[in-house]
mmCIF file of C-alpha atoms in Angstrom:
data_model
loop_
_atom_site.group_PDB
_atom_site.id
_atom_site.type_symbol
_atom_site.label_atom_id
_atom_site.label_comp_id
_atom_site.label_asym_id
_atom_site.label_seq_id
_atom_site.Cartn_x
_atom_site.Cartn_y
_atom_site.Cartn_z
ATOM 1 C CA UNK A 597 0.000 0.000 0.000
ATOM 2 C CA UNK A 598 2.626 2.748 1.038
ATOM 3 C CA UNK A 599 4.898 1.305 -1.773
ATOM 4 C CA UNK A 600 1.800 2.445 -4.304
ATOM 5 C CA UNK A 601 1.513 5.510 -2.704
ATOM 6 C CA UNK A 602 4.810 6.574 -3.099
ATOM 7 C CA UNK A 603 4.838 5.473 -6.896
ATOM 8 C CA UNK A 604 1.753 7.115 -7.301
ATOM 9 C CA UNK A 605 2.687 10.741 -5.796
ATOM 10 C CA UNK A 606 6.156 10.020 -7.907
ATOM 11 C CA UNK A 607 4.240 9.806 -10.913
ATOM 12 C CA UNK A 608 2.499 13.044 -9.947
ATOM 13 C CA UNK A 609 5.899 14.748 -9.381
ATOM 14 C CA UNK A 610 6.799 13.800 -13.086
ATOM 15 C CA UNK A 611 3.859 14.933 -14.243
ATOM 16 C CA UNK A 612 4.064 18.899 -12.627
ATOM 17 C CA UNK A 613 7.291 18.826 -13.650
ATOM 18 C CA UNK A 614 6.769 18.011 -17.283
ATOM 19 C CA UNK A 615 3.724 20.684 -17.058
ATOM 20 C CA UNK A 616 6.107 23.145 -16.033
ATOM 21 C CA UNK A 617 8.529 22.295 -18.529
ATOM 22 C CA UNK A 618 5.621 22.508 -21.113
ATOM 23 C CA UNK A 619 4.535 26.031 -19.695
ATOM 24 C CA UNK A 620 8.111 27.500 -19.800
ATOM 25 C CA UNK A 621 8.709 26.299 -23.153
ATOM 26 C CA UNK A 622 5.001 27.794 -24.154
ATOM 27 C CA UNK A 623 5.861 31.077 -22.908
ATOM 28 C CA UNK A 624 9.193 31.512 -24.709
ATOM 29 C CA UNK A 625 8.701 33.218 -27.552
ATOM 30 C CA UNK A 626 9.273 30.924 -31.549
ATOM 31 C CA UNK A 627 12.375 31.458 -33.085
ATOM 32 C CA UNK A 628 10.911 33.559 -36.182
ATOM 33 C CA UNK A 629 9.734 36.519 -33.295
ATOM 34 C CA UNK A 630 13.219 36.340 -31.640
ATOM 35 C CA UNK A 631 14.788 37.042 -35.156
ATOM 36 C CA UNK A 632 12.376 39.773 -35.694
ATOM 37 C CA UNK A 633 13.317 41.561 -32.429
ATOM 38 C CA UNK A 634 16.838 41.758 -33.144
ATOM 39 C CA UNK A 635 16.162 43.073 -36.486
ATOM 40 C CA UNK A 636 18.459 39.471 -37.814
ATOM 41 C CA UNK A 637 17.487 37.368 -40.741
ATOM 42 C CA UNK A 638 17.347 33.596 -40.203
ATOM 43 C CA UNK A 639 18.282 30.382 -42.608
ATOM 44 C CA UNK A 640 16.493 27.514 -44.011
ATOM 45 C CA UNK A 641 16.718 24.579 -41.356
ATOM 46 C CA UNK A 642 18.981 22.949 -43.766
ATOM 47 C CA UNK A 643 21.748 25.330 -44.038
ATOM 48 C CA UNK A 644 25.218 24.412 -42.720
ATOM 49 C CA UNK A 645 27.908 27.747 -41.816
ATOM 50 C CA UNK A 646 31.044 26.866 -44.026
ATOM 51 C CA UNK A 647 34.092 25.407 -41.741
ATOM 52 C CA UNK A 648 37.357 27.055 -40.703
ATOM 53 C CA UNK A 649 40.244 26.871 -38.571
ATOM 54 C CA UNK A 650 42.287 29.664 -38.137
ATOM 55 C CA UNK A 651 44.792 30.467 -35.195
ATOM 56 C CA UNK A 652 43.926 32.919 -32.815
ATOM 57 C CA UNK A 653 46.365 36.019 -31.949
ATOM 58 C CA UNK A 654 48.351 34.282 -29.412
ATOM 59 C CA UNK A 655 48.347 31.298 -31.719
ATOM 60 C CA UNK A 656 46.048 28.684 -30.272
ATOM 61 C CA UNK A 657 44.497 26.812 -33.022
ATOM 62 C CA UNK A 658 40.720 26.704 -33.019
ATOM 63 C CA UNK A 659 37.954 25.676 -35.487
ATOM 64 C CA UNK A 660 34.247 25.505 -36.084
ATOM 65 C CA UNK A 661 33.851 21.584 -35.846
ATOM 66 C CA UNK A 662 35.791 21.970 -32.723
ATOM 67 C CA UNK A 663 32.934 24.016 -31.192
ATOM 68 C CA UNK A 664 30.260 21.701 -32.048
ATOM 69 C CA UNK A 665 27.320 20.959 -29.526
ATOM 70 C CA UNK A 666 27.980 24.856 -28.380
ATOM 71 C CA UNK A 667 26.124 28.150 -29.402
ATOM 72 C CA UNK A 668 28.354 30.064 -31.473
ATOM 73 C CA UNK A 669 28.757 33.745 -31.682
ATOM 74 C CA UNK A 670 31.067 34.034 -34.894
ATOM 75 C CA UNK A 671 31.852 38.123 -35.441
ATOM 76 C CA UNK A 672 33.782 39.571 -38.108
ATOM 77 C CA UNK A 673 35.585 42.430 -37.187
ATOM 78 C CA UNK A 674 38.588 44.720 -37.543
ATOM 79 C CA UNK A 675 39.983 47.490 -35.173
ATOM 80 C CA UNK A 676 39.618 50.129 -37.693
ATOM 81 C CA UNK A 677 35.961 49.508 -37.860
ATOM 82 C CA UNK A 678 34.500 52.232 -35.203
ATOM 83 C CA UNK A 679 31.104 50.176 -35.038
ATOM 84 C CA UNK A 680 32.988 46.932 -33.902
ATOM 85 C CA UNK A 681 33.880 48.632 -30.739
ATOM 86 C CA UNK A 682 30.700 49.052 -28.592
ATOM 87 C CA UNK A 683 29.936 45.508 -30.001
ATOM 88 C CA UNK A 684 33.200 43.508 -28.436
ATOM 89 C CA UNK A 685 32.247 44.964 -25.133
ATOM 90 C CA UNK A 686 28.831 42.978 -25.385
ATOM 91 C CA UNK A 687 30.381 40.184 -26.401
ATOM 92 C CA UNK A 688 33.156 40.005 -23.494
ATOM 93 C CA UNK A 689 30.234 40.668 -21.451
ATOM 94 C CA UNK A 690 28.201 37.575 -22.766
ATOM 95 C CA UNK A 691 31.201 35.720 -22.981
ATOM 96 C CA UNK A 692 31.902 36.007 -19.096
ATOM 97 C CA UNK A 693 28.194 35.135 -18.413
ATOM 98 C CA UNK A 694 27.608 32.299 -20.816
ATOM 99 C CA UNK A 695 30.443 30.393 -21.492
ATOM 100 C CA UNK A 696 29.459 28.116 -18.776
ATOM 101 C CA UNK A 697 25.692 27.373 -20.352
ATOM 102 C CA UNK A 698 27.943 26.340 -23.538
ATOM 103 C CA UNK A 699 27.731 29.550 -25.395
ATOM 104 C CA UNK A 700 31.242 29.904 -27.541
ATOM 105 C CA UNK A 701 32.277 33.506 -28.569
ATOM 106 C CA UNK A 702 34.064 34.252 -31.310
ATOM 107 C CA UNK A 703 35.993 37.079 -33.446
ATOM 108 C CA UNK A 704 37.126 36.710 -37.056
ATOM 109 C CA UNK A 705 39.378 39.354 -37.971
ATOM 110 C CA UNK A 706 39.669 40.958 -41.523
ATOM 111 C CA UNK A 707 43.140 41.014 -43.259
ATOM 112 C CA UNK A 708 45.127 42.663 -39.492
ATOM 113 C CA UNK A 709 48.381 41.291 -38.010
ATOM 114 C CA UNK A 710 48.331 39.663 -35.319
ATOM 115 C CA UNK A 711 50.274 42.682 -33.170
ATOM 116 C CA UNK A 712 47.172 44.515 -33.876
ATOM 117 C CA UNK A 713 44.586 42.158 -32.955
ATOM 118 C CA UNK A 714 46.622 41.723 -29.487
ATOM 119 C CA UNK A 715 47.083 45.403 -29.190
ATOM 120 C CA UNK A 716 43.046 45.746 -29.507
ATOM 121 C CA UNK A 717 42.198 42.750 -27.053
ATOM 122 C CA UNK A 718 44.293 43.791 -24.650
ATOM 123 C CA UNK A 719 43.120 48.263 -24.846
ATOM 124 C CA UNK A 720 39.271 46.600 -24.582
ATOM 125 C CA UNK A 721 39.997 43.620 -22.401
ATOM 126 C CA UNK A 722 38.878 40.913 -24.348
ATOM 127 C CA UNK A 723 39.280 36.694 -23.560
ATOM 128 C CA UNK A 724 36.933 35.287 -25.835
ATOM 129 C CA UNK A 725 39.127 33.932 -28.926
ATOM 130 C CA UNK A 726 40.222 36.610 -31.611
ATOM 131 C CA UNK A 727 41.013 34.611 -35.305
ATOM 132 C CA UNK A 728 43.533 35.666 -37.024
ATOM 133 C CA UNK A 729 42.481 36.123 -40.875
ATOM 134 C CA UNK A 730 45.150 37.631 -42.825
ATOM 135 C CA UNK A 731 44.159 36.512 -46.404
ATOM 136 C CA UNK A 732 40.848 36.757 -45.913
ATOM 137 C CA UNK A 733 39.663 33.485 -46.969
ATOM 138 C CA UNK A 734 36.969 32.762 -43.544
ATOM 139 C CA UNK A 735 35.750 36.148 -44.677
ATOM 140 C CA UNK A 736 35.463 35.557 -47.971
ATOM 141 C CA UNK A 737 33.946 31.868 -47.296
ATOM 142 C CA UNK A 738 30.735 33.543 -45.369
ATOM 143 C CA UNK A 739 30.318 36.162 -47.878
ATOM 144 C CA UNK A 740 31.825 38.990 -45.706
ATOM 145 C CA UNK A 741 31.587 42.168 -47.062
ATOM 146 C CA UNK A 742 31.031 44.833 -44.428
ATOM 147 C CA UNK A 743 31.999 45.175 -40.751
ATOM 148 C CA UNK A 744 30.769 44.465 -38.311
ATOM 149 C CA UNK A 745 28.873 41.113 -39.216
ATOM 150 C CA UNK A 746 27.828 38.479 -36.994
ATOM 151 C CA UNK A 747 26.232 35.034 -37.239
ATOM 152 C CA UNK A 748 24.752 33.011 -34.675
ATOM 153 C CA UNK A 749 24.811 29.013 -35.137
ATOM 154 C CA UNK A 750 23.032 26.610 -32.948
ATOM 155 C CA UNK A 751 23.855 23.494 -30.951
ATOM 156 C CA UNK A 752 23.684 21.336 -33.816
ATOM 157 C CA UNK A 753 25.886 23.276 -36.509
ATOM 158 C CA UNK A 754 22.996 24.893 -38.277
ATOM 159 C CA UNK A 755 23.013 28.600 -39.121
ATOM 160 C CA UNK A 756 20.804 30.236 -37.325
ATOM 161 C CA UNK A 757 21.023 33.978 -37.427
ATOM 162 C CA UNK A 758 22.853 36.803 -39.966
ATOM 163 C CA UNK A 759 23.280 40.019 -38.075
ATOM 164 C CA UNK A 760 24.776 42.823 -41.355
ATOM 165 C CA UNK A 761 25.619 45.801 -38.888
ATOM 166 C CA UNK A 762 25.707 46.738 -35.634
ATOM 167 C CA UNK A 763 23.219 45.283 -32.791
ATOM 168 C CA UNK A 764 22.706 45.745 -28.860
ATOM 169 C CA UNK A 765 24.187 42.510 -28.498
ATOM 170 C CA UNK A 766 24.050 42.870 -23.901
ATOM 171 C CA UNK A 767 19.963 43.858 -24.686
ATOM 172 C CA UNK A 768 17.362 42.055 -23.773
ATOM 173 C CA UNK A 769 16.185 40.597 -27.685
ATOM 174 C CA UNK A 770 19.931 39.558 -28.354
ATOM 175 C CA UNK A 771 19.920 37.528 -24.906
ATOM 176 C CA UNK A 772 16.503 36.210 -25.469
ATOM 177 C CA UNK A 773 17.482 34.852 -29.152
ATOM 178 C CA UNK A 774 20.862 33.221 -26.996
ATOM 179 C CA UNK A 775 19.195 31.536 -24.334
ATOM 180 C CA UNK A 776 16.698 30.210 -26.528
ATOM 181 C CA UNK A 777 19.033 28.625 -28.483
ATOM 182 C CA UNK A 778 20.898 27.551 -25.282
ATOM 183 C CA UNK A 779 17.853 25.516 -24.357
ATOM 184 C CA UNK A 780 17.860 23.669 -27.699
ATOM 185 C CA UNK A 781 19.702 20.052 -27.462
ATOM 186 C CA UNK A 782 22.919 19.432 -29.686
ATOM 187 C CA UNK A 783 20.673 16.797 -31.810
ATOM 188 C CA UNK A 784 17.358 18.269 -33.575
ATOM 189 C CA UNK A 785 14.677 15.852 -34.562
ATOM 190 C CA UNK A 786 15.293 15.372 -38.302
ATOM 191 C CA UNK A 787 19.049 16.976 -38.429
ATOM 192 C CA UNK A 788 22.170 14.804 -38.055
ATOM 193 C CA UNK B 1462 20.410 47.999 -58.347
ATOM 194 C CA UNK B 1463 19.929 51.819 -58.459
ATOM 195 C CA UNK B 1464 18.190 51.090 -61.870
ATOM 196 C CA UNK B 1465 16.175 47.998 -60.239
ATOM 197 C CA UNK B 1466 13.235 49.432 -60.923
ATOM 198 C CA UNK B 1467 13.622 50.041 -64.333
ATOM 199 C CA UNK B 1468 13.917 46.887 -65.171
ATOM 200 C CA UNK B 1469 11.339 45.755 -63.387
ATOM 201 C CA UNK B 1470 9.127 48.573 -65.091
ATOM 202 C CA UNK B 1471 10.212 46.586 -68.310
ATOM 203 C CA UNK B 1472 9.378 43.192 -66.966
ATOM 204 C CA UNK B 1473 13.077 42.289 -67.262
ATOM 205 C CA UNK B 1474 13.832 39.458 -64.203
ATOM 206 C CA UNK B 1475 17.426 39.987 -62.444
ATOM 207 C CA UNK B 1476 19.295 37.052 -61.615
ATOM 208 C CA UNK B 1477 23.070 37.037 -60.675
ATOM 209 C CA UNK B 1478 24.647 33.579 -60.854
ATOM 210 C CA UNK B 1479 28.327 33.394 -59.187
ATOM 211 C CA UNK B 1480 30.723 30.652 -58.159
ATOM 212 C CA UNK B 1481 29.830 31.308 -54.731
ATOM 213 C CA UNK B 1482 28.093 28.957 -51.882
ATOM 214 C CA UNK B 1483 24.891 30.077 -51.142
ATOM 215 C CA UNK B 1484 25.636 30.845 -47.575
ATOM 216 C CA UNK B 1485 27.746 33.214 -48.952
ATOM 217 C CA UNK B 1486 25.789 34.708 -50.950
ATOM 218 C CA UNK B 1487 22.869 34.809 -48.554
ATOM 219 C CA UNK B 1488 25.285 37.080 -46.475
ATOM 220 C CA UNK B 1489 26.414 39.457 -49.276
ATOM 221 C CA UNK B 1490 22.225 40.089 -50.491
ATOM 222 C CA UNK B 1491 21.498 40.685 -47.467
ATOM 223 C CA UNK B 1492 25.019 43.547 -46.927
ATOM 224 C CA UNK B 1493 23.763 45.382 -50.696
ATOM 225 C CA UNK B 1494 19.413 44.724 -49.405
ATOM 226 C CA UNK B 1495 19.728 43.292 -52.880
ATOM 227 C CA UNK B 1496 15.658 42.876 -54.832
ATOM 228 C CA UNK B 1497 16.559 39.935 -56.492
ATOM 229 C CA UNK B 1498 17.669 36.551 -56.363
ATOM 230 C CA UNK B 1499 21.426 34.729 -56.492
ATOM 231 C CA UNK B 1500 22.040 31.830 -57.967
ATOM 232 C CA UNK B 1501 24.895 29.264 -56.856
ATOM 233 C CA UNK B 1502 26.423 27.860 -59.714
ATOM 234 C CA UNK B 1503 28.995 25.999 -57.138
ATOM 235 C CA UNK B 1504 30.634 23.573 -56.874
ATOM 236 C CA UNK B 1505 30.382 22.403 -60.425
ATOM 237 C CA UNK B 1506 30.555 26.033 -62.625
ATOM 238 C CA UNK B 1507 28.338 24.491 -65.047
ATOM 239 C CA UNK B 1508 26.354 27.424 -65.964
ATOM 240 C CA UNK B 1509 29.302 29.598 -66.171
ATOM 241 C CA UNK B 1510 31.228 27.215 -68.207
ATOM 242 C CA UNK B 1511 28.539 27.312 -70.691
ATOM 243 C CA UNK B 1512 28.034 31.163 -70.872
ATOM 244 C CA UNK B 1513 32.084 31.122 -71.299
ATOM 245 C CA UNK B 1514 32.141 33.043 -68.540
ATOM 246 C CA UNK B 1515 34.507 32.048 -66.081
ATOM 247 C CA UNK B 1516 37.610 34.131 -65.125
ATOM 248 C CA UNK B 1517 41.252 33.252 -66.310
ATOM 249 C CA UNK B 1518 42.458 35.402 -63.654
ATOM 250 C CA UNK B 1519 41.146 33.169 -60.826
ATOM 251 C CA UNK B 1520 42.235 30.050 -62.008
ATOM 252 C CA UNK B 1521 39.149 29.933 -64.272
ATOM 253 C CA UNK B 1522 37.427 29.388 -59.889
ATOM 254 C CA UNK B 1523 35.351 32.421 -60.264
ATOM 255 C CA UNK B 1524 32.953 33.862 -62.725
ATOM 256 C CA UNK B 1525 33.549 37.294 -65.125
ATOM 257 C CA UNK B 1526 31.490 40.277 -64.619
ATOM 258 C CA UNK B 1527 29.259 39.494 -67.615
ATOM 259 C CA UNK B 1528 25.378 40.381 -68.172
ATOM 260 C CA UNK B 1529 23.716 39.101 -71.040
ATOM 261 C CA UNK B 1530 19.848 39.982 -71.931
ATOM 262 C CA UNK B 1531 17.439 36.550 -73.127
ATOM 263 C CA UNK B 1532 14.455 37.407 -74.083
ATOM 264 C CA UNK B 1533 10.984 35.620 -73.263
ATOM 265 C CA UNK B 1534 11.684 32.982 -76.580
ATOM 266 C CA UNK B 1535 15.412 32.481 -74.809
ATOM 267 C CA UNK B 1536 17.212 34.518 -77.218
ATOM 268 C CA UNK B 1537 20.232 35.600 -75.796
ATOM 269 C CA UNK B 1538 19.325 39.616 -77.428
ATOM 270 C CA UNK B 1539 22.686 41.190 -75.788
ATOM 271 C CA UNK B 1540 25.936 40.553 -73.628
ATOM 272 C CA UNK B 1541 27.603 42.745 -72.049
ATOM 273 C CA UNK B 1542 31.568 42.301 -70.112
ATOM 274 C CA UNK B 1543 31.937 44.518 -67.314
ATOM 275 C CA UNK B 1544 35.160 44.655 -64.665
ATOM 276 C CA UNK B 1545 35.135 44.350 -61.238
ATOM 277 C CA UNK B 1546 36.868 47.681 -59.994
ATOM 278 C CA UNK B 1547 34.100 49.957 -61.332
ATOM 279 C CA UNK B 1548 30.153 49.736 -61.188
ATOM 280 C CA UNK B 1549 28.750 48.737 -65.156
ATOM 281 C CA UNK B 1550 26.074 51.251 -66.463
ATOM 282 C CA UNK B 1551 22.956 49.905 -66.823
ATOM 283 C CA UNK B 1552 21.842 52.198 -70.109
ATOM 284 C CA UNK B 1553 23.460 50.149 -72.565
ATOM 285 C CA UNK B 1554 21.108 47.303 -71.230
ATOM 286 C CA UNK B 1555 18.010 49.011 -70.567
ATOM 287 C CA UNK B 1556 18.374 50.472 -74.508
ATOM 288 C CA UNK B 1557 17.985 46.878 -75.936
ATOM 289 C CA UNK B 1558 15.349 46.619 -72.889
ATOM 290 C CA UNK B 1559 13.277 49.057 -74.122
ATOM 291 C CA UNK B 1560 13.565 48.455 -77.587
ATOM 292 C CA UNK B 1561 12.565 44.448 -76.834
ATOM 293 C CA UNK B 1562 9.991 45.928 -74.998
ATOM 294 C CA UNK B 1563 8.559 48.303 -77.600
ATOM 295 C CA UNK B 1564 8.184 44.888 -80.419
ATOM 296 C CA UNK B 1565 5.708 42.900 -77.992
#
């Protein structure tokens, strides 16, 4: 008797829990919306970011598939570019506060030496990963034309989001697109 | 794109085919706001192969800056070879527009 009690007011637990789940997940806004507040455009499901590996300015090696199963924050930047600037302190920012939910921030340079991408990190304070880019070829590979421009990629290695300009990356619509896509598992149904 | 609607005016459809992915070229219509569609022609470079069109300069990797006018039989009615260090006028091509245009 007290053993089907307890299964019974288990099998309760489960279910508020799962309600819960259900209600949080109901009350977070579809992806389409959170693109719309942050002014990005999205992708087809189906579309993959082209790969790289690059070195980084104090020549750590680092690469897209190496970053798989995280969010990505991939920026192209430079130092001469003035609207860069109040961006990389947004993304130090989010990069101190969401590394640990398995967000990955990330700078692409265009066509700099690495003296000056060092020199820049270190006048801003920056730790998330600058890539070194001297030819121009990761640029060139996602179509990079203008500065700044940013793409967001998901869990799973799909594009998500193509940011051309400037954003309030620290604002509310930037963190709401993140943590959504924080909350999405590494596998989507359908996508391998 | 300046003239876009001039074509459009004279029912002429845009399409710019490059040796580009099109994650790439998603990125740079959406840096120019461009009206009208790419087309990948990657990996294989058929279409540019076949318009003659791809550049000796790049390893024959890339495509020219060529424009060519087909009219609604599939006439090829004008070509046109631009560069890539300065923009191509779009009068020349809007002439034989107009003047397809004025036949219907």
């Amino acid at each position: 008797m007290m053993r089907r009690i307890i299964s019974s007011m288990a099998a309760c637990a489960i279910v508020a829990l799962l309600t819960a789940l259900n209600a949080v997940a109901a009350e977070r806004p579809a992806l389409p919306e959170l693109l719309k507040a942050l002014n990005v455009s999205g992708y087809p499901s189906v579309m993959q970011p082209p790969e790289f590996s690059g070195f980084t300015a104090d020549g750590q090696k680092a690469s897209l598939a190496g970053l798989r199963g995280r969010v990505v924050l991939l920026n192209f930047w430079a130092a001469w570019c003035l609207e860069c600037r109040p961006e990389m302190m947004a993304f130090e920012q989010l990069h101190r506060e969401l590394s640990i939910q398995g967000l990955a921030v990330v700078g692409i340079n265009a066509r700099e030496g690495t003296s000056t991408i060092r020199e820049y990190a270190k006048e801003l304070g920056l730790t998330f990963p600058l890539i070194s880019d001297p030819t121009g070829k990761i640029n060139s590979a996602y179509g990079v034309i203008g500065l700044p421009t940013t793409f967001l990629i998901g869990r799973s290695g799909r594009a998500v989001a193509l940011a051309v300009g400037p954003r309030e990356w620290s604002a509310k619509p930037a963190r709401a697109l993140i943590q959504a896509l924080l909350a999405e598992p590494a596998v989507l149904k359908g996508t391998r | 794109m300046a003239d876009y609607s001039k074509f459009e005016a004279l029912n002429v459809q845009i399409l710019g085919i490059s040796a580009n992915i099109p994650f790439s070229q998603k990125t740079f219509a959406d840096s120019l706001k461009l009206p009208y569609p790419l087309l990948s022609d990657a990996p294989d470079l058929k279409v540019i192969r076949n318009y003659g069109g791809l550049n000796p300069q790049w390893d024959m990797t890339t495509a020219q800056r060529w424009f060519f006018l087909i009219d609604l039989q599939g006439i090829v009615r004008g070509q046109w070879r631009g560069s890539t260090s300065e923009v191509f006028p779009s009068e020349p091509i809007l002439k034989v527009a107009r003047e397809i245009a004025a036949k219907r």
